[in-house]
């Protein structure tokens, strides 16, 4: 008998249910808190895992109770959200996605895992993999943006980064891919709201990141709060059991979201909590985060015949297996023991350096009418706005262990970078308040300056969970401040902090430059200064389409054709009568200080079979004297398929570093397999016929180069080719 069988054979029902129970320790508050960490409950074997607790001493204290004072000495599992760094805070995931760099995505997760593990955390509730096309939804900040391919590569990189090669290594932590699935499609962007998407959209858009996470060996998965087509994800047997477990082959632990099992009656699918517990368990949810419903109500569900002991045993087995894989039975203190600390030269300093590097690479230059980089002879700059000197806001949402007081503000970064400049500062207004503020005094400062850097946007708590915004523009009186500053007549560089694209077309039009800095973490201010001064040539590209107005949402590059495509000359065409159909900025958009042109897209052959590798080439010329790193995107469109295909589907991208004036031919390889679409049975097939291939620096259709290729039928697929 192995360890887990032996334990299961000895466990009482109460002890088994204890292993399925994750209680909150309350060091961070990420949902409603009802009980205290329940030391007594741990001692009685009624708690198998704790969340929201970190630190060597704190975790060791609770672990000691579990392993020294409970009958079976089963170690606790400590879980926490490590969304974009732990002690060291990296840019929010939406910003990091804009690097389009899987290696970096992996490195930041690795660095975060090292710090989190040193703090006793064994399980993180990350990566967040919700594809999101609606900036009203605040959680768009936490994920990889709008595209399923980006999401899939992000998932793979993050899982590898958190878990390392070996889950039992002292610097590895178990990853939880969340929120399975489609939470980003919440109707009207409303948090916790219902979702209703077709099976095709589910499979083409929302599942790929989770498939990739499973294939990368992700240890845990968290179902979303929302329902999909009327079935809450916490009890969604078709998606959790049939799709995730059977079809995708996930055999790790499923941990509910915070209190989600207790919320099943609220959804209206369970008459009482015993039914709720049974529905979740039967759907495959192993661990109950915070609600306590498994522990309290599964005995009744068992007595009523709603579940069997074998269902409970299967869940306990998966929880214990994760603890075993993490090495907790060998050394319950393994993450925080002195020996594992010594072996970690990488803690702290390299993480800080990485955070500084990633922060500047994540900044996205949206417009620039010749004011950036800042002229070397500038002597008087006014820094204006409530986000200019707001250290804690730089962390963004989901920074549990980050220290806001240590973040470098934009004002500090600029003062350090421009010692020869007189830099004046006024917040002007508060970030969210509606009080009058000191707009006139701020305008006076602007009148005395040669250039204004206007730092506006959202506070950290305005995105992330429970932060849906129906009107995601500049909050409070910030627009009034911006209008006043723009009215002074001095060039204005608008620097936007936010967890989502904001509806600021008016500002984009009137400012001399617009820079999206998202939330950059510890090194925010230095990163912004590096980009504004030109010490660093911006590389961030939008992982999400930036709408002009709320009325365009959802807007994304992979839309399908309208029956009557937009035509300004044709009244009966697909357009708004009060707004352009185009976004303010396309997916992939982001300027640099160089001027790069693409020419001459060509394919080695214009016909291909499913198992071919299509070779494409393009000439890239840096016409400027600035060295640059560009991201070249490759999209495809299947012209006639069994179901209408998106007009642009991202298939790959290449990052190219170019010296001043360098001209280079760049090869872009495209496996023909990636041009498959799902047939009516949702199996991937390559349908013979024509494909347009588009290549460009963003998804802006006007700027894309194109070539047409033809897929040929055959060779006859080998067995298994049609398998998903
Ligand atoms: C969030 C999860 C998070 C959990 C624990 C929930 O409210 O939806 O993403 O992992 O809290 O903090």
XYZ file of C-alpha atoms and ligand atoms in Angstrom, residues 22 29-32 51-52 80-81 83 124-126 128 139 142 178-179 191-192 222-223 225 256-259 289-290 398 400 465, ligand 1:
44
model
C -9.368 25.276 2.767
C -8.568 39.650 2.596
C -9.628 38.475 -0.836
C -13.275 37.758 -0.082
C -15.765 37.784 2.795
C -5.085 30.552 2.191
C -3.982 34.122 2.550
C -2.023 32.507 -1.898
C -2.555 34.640 -4.973
C -0.515 37.123 -9.695
C -0.560 29.826 -5.947
C -3.897 30.728 -7.479
C -2.282 31.798 -10.714
C -5.231 33.781 -14.378
C -10.279 41.391 -14.026
C -5.103 39.952 -14.263
C -8.013 29.947 -13.266
C -10.845 30.739 -13.749
C -18.322 40.909 -12.152
C -19.559 37.455 -11.126
C -9.996 26.725 -10.198
C -13.494 26.897 -11.662
C -17.576 32.005 -10.153
C -13.246 25.967 -5.822
C -13.129 29.729 -5.910
C -13.639 31.644 -2.687
C -16.966 30.638 -1.105
C -12.166 27.257 -0.603
C -13.523 28.995 2.486
C -3.538 41.606 -6.554
C -0.694 40.741 -1.490
C -11.780 41.579 -8.757
C -10.832 35.198 -6.607
C -9.742 34.215 -6.953
C -8.736 34.145 -5.840
C -9.438 33.803 -4.547
C -8.502 33.670 -3.372
C -11.388 34.956 -5.231
O -12.274 35.955 -4.839
O -11.844 35.116 -7.586
O -9.147 34.578 -8.165
O -7.755 33.198 -6.147
O -10.382 34.819 -4.262
O -7.958 34.872 -3.004
